[in-house]
Coordinates of C-alpha atoms in Angstrom, one line a residue:
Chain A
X495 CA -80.9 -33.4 14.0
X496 CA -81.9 -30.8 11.4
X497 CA -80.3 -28.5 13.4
X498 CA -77.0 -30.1 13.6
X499 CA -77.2 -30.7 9.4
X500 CA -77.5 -26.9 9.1
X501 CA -75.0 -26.0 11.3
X502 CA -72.3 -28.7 10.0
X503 CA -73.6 -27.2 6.1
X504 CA -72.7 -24.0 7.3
X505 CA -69.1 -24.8 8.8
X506 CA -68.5 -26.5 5.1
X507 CA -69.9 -23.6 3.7
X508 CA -67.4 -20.9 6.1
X509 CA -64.9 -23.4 4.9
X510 CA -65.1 -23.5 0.5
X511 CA -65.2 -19.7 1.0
X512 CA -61.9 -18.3 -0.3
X513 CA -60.5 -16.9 2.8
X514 CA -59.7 -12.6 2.4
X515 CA -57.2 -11.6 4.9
X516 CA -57.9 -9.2 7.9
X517 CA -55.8 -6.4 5.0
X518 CA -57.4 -7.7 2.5
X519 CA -60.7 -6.5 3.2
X520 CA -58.8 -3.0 4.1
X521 CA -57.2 -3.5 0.7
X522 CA -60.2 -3.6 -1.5
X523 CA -59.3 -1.0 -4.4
X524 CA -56.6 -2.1 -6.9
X525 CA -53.2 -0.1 -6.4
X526 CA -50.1 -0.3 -8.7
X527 CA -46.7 -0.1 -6.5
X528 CA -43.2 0.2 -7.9
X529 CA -40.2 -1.3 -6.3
X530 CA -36.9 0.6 -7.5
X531 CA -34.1 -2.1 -6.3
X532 CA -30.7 -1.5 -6.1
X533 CA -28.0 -4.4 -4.5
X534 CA -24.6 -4.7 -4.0
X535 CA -24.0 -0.9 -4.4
X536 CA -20.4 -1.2 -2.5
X537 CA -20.1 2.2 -2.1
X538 CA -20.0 2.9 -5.7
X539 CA -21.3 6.6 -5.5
X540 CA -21.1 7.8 -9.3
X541 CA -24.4 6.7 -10.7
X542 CA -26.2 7.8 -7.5
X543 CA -27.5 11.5 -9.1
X544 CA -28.4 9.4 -12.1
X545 CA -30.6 6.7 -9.4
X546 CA -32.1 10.0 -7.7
X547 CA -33.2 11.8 -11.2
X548 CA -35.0 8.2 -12.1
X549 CA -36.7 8.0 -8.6
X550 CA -37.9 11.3 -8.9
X551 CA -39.5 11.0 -12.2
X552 CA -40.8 7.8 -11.4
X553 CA -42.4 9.3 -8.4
X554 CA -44.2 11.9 -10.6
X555 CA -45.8 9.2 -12.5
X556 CA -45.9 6.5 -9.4
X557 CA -48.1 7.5 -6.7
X558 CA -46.5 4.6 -4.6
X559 CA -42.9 4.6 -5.3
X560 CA -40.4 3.1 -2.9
X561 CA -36.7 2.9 -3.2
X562 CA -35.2 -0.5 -1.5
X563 CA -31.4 -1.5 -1.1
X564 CA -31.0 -5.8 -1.2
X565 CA -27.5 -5.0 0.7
X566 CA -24.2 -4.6 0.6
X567 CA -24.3 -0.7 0.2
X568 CA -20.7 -0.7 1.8
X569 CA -17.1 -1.8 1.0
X570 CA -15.6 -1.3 -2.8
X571 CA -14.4 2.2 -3.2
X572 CA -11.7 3.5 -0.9
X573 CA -13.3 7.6 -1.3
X574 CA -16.3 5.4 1.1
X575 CA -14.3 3.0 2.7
X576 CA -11.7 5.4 4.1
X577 CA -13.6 8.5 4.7
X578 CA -12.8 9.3 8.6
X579 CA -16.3 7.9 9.1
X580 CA -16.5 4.5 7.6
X581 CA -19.2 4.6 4.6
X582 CA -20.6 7.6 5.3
X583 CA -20.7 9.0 1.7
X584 CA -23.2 6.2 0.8
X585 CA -25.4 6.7 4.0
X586 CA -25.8 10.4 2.7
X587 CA -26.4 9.7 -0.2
X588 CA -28.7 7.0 -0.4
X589 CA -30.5 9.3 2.1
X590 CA -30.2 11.9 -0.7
X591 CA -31.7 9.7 -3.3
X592 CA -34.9 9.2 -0.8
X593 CA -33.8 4.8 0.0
X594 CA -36.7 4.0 2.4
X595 CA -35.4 0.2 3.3
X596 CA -32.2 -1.6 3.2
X597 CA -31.3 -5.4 4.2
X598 CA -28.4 -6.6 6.3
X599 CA -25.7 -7.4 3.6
X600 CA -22.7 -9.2 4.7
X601 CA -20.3 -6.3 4.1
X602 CA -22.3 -4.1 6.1
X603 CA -20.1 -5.5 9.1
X604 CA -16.8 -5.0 7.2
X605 CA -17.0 -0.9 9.1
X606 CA -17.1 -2.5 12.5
X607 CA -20.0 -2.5 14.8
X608 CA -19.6 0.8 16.6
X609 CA -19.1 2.5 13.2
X610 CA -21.9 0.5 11.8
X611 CA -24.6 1.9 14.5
X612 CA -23.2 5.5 13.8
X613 CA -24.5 4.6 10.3
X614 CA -27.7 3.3 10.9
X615 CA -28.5 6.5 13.3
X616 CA -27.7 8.7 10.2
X617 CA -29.3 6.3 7.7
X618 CA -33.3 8.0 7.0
X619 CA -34.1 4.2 6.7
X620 CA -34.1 1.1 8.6
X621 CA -31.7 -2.1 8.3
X622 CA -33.9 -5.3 8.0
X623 CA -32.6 -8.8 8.6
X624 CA -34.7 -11.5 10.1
X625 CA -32.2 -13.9 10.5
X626 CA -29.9 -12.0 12.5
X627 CA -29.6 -11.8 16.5
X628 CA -27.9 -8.8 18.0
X629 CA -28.6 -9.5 21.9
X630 CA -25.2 -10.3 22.6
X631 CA -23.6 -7.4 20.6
X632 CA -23.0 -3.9 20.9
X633 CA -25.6 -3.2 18.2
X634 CA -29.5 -2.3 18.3
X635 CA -32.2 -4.9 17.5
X636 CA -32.2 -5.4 13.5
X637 CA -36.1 -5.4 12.6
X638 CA -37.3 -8.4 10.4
X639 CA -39.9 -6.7 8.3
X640 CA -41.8 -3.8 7.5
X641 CA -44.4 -3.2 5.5
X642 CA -44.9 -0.5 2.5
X643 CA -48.0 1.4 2.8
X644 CA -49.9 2.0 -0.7
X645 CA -52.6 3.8 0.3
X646 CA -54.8 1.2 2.2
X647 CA -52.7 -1.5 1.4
X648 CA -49.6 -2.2 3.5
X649 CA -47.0 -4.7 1.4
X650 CA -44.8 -6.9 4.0
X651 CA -41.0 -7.3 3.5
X652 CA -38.8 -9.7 5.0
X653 CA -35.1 -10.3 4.7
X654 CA -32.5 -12.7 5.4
X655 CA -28.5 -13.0 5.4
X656 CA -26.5 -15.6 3.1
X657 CA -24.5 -17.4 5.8
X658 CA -21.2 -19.6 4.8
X659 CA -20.7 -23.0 5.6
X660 CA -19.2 -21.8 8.9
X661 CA -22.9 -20.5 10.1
X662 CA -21.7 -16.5 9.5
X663 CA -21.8 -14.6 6.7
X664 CA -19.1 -13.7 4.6
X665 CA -17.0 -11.1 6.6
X666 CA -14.3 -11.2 9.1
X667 CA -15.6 -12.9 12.3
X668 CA -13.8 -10.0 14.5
X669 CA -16.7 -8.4 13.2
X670 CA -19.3 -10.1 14.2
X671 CA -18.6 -10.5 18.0
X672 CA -21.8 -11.4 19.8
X673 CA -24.0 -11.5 16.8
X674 CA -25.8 -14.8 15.8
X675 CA -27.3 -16.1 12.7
X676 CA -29.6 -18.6 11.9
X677 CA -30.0 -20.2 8.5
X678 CA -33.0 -18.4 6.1
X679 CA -34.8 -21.2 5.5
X680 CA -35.2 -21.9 9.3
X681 CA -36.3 -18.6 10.1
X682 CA -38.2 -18.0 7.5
X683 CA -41.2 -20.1 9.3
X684 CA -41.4 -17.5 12.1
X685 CA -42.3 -14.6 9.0
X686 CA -45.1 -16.6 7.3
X687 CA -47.9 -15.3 9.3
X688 CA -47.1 -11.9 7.5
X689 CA -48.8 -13.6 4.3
X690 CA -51.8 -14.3 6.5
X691 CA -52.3 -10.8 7.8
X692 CA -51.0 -9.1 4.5
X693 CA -52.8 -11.3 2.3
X694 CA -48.6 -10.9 0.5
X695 CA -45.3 -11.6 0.7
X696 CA -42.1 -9.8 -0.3
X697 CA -38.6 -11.1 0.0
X698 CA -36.1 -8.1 0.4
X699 CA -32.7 -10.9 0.8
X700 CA -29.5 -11.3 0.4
X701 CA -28.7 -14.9 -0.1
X702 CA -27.4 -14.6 -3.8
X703 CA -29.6 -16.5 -6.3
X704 CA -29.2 -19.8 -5.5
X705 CA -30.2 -19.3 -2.2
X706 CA -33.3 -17.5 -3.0
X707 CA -34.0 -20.4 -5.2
X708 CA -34.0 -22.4 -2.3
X709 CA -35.9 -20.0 -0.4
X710 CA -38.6 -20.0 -3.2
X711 CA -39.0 -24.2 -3.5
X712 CA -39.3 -24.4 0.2
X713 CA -41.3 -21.3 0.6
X714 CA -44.2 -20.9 -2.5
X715 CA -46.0 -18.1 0.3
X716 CA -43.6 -15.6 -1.2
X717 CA -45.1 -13.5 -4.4
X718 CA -41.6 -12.0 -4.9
X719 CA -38.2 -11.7 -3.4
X720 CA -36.0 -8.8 -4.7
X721 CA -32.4 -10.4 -4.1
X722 CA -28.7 -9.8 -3.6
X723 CA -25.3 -11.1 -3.2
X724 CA -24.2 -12.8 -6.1
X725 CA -24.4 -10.2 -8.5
X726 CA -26.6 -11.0 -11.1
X727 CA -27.5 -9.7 -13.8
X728 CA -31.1 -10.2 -14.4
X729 CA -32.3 -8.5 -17.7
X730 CA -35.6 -11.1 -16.9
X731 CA -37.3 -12.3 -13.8
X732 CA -36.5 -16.2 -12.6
X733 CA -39.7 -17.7 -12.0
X734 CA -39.5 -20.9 -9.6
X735 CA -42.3 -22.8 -7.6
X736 CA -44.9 -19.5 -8.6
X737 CA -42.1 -16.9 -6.6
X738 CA -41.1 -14.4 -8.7
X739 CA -37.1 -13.4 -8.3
X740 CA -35.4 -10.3 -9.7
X741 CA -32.0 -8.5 -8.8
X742 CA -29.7 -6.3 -10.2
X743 CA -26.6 -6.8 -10.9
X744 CA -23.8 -4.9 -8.6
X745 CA -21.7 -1.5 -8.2
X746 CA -25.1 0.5 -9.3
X747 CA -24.3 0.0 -12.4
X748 CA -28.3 -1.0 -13.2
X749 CA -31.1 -0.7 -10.7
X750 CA -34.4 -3.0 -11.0
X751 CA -37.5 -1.6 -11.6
X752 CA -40.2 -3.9 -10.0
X753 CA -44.2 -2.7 -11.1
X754 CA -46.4 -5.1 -8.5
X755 CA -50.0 -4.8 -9.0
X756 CA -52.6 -5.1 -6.2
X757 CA -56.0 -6.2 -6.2
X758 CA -58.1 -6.7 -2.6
X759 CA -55.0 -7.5 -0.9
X760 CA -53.5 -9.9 -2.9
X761 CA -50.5 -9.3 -5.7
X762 CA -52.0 -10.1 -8.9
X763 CA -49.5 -8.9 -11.1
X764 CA -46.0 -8.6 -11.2
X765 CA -43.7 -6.7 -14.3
X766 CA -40.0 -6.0 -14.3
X767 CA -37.2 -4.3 -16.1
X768 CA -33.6 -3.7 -15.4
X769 CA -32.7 -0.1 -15.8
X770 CA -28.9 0.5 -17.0
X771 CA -27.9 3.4 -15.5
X772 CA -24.8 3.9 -17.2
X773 CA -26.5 4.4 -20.5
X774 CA -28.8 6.8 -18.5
X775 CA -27.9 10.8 -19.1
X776 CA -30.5 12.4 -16.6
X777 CA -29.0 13.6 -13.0
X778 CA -30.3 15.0 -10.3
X779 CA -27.6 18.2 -10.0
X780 CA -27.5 18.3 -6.4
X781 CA -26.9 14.6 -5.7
X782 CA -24.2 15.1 -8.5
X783 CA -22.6 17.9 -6.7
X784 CA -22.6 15.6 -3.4
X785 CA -20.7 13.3 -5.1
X786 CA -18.2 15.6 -7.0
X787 CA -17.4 17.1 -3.5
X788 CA -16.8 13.2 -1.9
X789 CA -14.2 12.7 -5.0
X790 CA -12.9 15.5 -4.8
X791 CA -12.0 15.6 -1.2
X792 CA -8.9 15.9 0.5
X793 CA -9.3 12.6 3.2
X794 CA -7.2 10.5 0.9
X795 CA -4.7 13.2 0.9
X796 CA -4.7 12.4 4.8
X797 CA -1.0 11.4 6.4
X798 CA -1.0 7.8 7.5
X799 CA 3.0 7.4 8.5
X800 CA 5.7 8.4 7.3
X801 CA 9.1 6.8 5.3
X802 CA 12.5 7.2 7.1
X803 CA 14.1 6.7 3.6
X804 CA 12.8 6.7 0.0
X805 CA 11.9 2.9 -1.2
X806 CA 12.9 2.6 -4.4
X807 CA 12.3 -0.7 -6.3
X808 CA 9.9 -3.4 -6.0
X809 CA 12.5 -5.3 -2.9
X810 CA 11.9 -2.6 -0.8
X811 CA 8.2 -1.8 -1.6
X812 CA 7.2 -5.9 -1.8
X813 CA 9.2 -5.7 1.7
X814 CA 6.7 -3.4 3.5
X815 CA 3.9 -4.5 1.7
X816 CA 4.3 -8.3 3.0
X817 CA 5.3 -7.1 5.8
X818 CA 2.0 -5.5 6.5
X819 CA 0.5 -9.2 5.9
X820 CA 1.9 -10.9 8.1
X821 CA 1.9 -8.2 11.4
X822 CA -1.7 -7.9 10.6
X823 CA -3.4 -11.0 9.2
X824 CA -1.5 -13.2 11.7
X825 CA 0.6 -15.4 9.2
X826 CA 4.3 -16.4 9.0
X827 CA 4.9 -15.9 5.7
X828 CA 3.5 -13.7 3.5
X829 CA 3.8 -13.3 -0.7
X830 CA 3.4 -10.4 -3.0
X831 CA 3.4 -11.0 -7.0
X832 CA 5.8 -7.5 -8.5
X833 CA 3.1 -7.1 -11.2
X834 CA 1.0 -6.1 -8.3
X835 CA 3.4 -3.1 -7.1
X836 CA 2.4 -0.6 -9.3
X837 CA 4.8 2.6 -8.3
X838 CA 8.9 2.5 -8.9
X839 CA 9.4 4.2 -6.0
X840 CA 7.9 6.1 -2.9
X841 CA 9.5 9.3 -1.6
X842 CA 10.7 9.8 2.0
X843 CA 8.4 11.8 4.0
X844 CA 4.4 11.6 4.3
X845 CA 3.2 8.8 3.3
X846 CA -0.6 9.2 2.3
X847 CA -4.0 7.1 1.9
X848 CA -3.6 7.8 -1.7
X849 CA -0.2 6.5 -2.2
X850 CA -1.4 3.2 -1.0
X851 CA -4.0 2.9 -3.3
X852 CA -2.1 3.8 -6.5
X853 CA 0.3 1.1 -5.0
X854 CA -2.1 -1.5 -4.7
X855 CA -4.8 -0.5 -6.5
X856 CA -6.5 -3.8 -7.5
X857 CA -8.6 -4.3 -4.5
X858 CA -7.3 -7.8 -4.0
X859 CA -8.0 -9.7 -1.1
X860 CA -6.2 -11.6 1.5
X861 CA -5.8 -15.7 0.9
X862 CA -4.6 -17.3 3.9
X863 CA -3.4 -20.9 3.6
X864 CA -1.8 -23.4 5.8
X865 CA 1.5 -24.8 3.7
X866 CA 4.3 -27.1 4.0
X867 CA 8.2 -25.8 3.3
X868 CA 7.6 -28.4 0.1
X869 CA 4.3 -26.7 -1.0
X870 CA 6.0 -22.9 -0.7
X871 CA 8.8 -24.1 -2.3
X872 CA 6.8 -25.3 -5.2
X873 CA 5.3 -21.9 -5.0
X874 CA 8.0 -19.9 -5.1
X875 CA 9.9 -22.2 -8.1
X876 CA 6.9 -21.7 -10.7
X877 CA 6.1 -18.7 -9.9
X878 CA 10.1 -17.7 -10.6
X879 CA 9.8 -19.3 -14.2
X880 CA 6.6 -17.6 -15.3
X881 CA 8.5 -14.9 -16.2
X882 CA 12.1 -16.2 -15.4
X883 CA 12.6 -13.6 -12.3
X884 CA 12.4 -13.5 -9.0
X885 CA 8.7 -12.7 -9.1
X886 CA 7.5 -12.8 -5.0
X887 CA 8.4 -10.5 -2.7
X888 CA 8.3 -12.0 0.9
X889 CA 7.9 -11.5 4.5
X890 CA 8.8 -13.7 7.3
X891 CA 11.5 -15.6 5.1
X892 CA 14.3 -15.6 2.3
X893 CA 15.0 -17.3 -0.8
X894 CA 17.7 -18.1 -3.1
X895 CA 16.2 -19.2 -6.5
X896 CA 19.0 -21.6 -7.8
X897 CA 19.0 -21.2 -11.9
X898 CA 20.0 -23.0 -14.6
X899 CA 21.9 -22.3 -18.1
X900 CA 19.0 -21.5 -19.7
X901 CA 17.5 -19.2 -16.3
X902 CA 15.0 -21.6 -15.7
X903 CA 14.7 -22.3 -11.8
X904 CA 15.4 -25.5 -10.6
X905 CA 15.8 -25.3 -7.0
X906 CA 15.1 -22.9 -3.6
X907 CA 16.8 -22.3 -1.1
X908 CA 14.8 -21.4 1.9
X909 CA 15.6 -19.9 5.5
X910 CA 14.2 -18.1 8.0
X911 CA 14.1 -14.5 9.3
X912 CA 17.3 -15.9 11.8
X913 CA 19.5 -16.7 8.9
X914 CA 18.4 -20.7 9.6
X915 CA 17.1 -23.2 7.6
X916 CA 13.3 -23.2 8.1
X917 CA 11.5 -26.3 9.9
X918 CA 10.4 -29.0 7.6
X919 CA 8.4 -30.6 9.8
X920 CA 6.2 -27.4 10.5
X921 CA 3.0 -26.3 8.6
X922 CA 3.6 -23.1 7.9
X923 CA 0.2 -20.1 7.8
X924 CA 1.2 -18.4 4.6
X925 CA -0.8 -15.1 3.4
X926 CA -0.5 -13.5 -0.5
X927 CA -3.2 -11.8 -2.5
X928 CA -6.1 -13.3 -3.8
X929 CA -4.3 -12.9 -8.1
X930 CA -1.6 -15.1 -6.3
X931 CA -3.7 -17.5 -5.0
X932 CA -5.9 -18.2 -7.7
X933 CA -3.6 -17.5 -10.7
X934 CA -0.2 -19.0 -10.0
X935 CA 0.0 -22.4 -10.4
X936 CA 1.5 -24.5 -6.8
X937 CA 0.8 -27.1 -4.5
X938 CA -1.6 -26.8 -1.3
X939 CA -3.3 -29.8 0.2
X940 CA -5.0 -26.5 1.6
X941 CA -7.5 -24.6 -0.9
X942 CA -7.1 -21.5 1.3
X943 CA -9.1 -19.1 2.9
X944 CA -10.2 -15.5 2.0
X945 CA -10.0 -13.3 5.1
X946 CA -12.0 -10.9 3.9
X947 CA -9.7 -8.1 3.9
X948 CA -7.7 -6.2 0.9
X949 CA -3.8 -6.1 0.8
X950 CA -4.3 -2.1 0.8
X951 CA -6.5 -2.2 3.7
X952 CA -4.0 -4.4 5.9
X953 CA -1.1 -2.3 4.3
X954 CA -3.4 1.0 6.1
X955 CA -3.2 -1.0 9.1
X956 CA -0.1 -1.9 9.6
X957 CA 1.4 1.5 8.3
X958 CA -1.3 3.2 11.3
X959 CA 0.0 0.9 13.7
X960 CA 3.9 1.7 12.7
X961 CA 3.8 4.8 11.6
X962 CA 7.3 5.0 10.6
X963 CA 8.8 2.7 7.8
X964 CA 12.3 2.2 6.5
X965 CA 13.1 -0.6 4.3
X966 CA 16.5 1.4 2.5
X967 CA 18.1 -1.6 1.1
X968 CA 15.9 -4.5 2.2
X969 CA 16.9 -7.8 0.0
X970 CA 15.2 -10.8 1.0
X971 CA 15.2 -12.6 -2.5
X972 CA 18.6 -13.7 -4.8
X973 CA 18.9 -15.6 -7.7
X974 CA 22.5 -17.8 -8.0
X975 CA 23.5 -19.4 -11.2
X976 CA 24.4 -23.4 -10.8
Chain B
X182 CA -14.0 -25.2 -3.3
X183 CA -14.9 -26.7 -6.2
X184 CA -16.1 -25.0 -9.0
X185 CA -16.9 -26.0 -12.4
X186 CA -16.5 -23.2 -15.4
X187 CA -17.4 -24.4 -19.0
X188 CA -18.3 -27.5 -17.0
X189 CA -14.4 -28.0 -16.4
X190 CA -13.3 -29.0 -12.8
X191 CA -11.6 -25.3 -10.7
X192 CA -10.3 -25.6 -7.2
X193 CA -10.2 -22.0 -5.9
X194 CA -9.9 -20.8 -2.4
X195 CA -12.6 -20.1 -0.4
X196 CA -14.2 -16.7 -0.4
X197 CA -13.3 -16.2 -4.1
X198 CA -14.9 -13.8 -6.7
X199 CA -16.1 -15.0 -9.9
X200 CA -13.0 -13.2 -11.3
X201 CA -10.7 -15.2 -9.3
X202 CA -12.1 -18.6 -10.3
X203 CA -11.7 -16.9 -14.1
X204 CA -8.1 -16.8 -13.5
X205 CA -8.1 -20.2 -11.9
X206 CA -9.7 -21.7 -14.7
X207 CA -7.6 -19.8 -17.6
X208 CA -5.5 -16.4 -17.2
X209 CA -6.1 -15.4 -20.5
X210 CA -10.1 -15.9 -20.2
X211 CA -9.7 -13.6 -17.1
X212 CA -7.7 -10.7 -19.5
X213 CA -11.2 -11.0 -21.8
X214 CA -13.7 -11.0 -18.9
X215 CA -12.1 -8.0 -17.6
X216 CA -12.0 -6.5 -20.7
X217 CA -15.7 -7.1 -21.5
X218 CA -15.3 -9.2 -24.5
X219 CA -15.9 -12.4 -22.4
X220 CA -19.1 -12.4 -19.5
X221 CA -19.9 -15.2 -17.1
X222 CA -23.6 -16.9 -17.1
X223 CA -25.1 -18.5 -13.9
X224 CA -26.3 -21.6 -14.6
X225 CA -29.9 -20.1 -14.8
X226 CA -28.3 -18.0 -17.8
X227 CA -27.7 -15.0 -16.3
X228 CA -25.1 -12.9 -16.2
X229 CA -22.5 -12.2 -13.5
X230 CA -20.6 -9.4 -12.6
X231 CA -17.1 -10.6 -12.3
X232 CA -17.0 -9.1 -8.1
X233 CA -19.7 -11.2 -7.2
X234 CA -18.8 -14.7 -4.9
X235 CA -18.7 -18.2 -6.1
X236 CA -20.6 -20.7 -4.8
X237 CA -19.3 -23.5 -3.5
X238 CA -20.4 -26.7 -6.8
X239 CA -21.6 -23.3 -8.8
X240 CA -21.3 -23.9 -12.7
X241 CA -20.6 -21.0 -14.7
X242 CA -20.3 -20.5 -18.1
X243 CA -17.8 -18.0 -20.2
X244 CA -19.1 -16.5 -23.3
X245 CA -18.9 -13.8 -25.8
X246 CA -20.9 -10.8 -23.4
X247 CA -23.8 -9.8 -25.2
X248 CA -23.3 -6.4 -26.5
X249 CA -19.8 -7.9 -27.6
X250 CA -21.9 -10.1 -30.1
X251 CA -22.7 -8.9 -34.1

């Protein structure tokens, strides 16, 4: 009986112990760490010598230093985006600038999955997503975690993926053949036993904040998560359920400077500051030459296909442009706005990668929508009398705009590529830019949906798959006075 | 999707920017935001870059950006 009373003591004893992880008796002495954080870099490469001068002089006075990526290093600047191989300016130099971890960010598929491995092979540093399952696609297993070794101490990170409403994240799903995702919060169950072994837990995500909001009230195990996605601007860390959430901003513009103090394997402090690195004057000269050398190089001066005849005039320009929309993003109809044709004219001959881009240059995106001959009507009619014009150029259609005395539009007259009226009773799959869809006032039961590519990059695609153009004379739009 | 900026009502395709739902909301507003005289805050109070997504019920706010202020 005494016997049993000790033992039982004992067991309650083992029990009001605080309980030191298996690394936190490895972890005794106190270590400071700092986390530089970049996210949403896409491929903005002109504050990277500025990022690698910081790092470096942080790393003088930082014995544990580490530079992390929250994703979406890719997509955003054509010198990256069309370099022959897809993003590889960043790769290089984020492998310049010494990046030791990056998470899967949604735009990381935008390169396609056979470019995107060639990336990762070149890439000094691993991709982490813990929410994503390769098995069924052409790419290697994406590691969950890793951990950050501070002398003794080894600091776990884990990431996860936003994913849409659809159950994938935001890119095209052509992309993501094979791959499957499961929501964060689900997943991030499997993870938690890194806490138990660490003795910490660090988010490395990119679910924008709301989502690491979510992530933190469901999930108080996390001490931090370093975030990405929607952008923002955090001059101050957000501090929900005890988890500490940081990120910074987009296009490198500022990178997050993360000081996490460590006490027998546990995180008992944690400081941050937002570096703005376009107020920053140091560079590291080498990096800066890098970059000088990708901006300076000759692959947008590349030959896509070539022009039969000059287009001269925003008809014949707004012709092929539209026309690119709907051969490649699988629409009937397609729109282009004339404010968004920014040359008068384009020679016959070579036409290059850079003459696309200073003829689109806004970076817009595709909207698709499904529409009624009602709804583009309506579309067509206020967009006319915005600026009392014939304002959309078009693709898989014509239109008379019928005007009034005072050249206001008052009706359209619609017909098909056959010369025939077009079919009221059909719903119609009608593609413009994203400043159309969001700026020009019309009617669509349909909200629309982005398809994740630009007008110039479907303009690339189609002019690659044509390679000869000729739109001399090409009128698809009148205007007649009633 | 529905957005709400300045806690007004937006519809706005899905997929859009912050920058597009600016334009929804007022084209003139969008002018400013690209400029830099105008900024959008989260509804935690942060600050937005104008290529970042909306989220689906997200509330944002436009106001006179920061260094923009006297």
């Amino acid at each position: 009986m005494y016997f049993n009373r000790i033992l039982i003591f004992s067991f309650v004893l083992l029990l009001s112990v605080p309980q030191v992880s298996q690394a936190g008796r490895k972890c005794k002495k106190g270590v400071e760490v700092v986390i530089l954080h970049t996210n949403d870099m896409h491929s903005k490469i002109d504050n990277m010598a500025k990022l690698t001068w910081l790092a470096d002089s942080l790393r003088q006075q930082h014995r544990y230093l580490f530079l992390v990526s929250a994703g979406d290093n890719f997509t955003g600047n054509p010198i990256v985006d069309m370099y022959p191989e897809v993003g590889y300016p960043m790769v290089d130099l984020m492998n310049k600038a010494g990046f030791v971890l990056s998470a899967m960010g949604n735009h990381e598929f935008d390169m396609g999955q056979e470019q995107f491995s060639q990336r990762r092979k070149e890439a000094g540093f691993p991709f982490i997503s813990g929410n994503i399952d390769v098995s069924g696609s052409h790419l290697r297993k994406i590691r969950p975690w890793v951990t950050l070794k501070a002398g003794k101490c080894r600091i776990p990170l884990v990431s996860f993926i936003q994913l849409e409403k659809n159950g994938i994240p935001s890119s095209h799903p052509s992309r993501l053949e094979g791959i499957k995702f499961t929501p964060a919060d689900v997943k991030t169950a499997d993870f938690l036993f890194l806490k138990e072994k660490y003795g910490m837990l660090v988010g490395l995500t990119h679910l924008g904040i709301e989502g690491d909001v979510q992530l933190a009230r469901k999930y108080p195990q996390f001490d931090l998560i370093i975030g990405g996605h929607s952008h923002t601007v955090m001059d101050k860390p957000l501090v929900e359920n005890g988890v500490t959430i940081v990120q910074a901003g987009s296009q490198l513009k500022s990178v997050g400077k993360t000081t996490l103090a460590i006490e027998a394997g546990k995180i008992t402090g944690i400081d941050y500051e937002l570096i703005s690195l376009d107020a920053f004057e140091g560079r590291d000269l080498a990096v800066q030459a890098a970059i000088d050398h990708y901006n300076d190089n000759e692959e947008m001066n590349r030959v896509l296909a070539s022009a039969v005849t000059p287009m001269t005039g925003k008809e014949e320009l707004g012709a092929m442009m539209t026309d690119a929309l709907t051969a490649m993003s699988g629409v009937d109809i397609a729109f282009q706005n004339i404010g968004g044709i920014r040359i008068p004219l384009l020679s016959a001959g070579d036409i290059l990668y850079r003459d696309i881009f200073r003829l689109d240059p806004f970076g817009n995106q595709v909207v698709v929508f499904e529409m009624t001959l009602p709804e583009i009507k309506s579309l067509i009619l206020n967009a006319y009398n915005r600026n009392k014009e014939a304002d959309l150029m078009v693709s898989g259609m014509t239109y008379t705009a019928l005007v009034d005395g005072d050249g206001s539009c008052v009706g359209i007259e619609m017909k098909g590529t056959d010369g025939q009226p077009l079919d009221p009773a059909k719903t119609y799959k009608v593609g413009m830019n994203s400043y159309i869809s969001a700026s020009y006032t019309f009617d669509h039961a349909d909200p629309g949906t982005v398809n994740y590519e630009t007008t110039a990059q479907t303009l690339i695609s189609y002019l690659k798959k044509v390679q000869k153009v000729d739109y001399q004379g090409t009128r698809r739009t009148a205007v007649r006075s009633i | 999707m529905l957005v709400f900026v300045n806690n007004r009502r937006v519809e706005v395709f899905c997929g859009a920017t912050l920058l597009d739902v600016v334009r929804a909301y007022s084209l003139t507003s969008s002018k400013r935001l690209l400029s830099g005289y105008l900024a959008v805050y989260d509804r935690f109070g942060y600050k937005t870059e104008p290529d970042g997504p909306a989220v689906e019920g997200g509330h944002y706010f436009l106001r006179v950006a920061a260094r923009s202020k006297r």
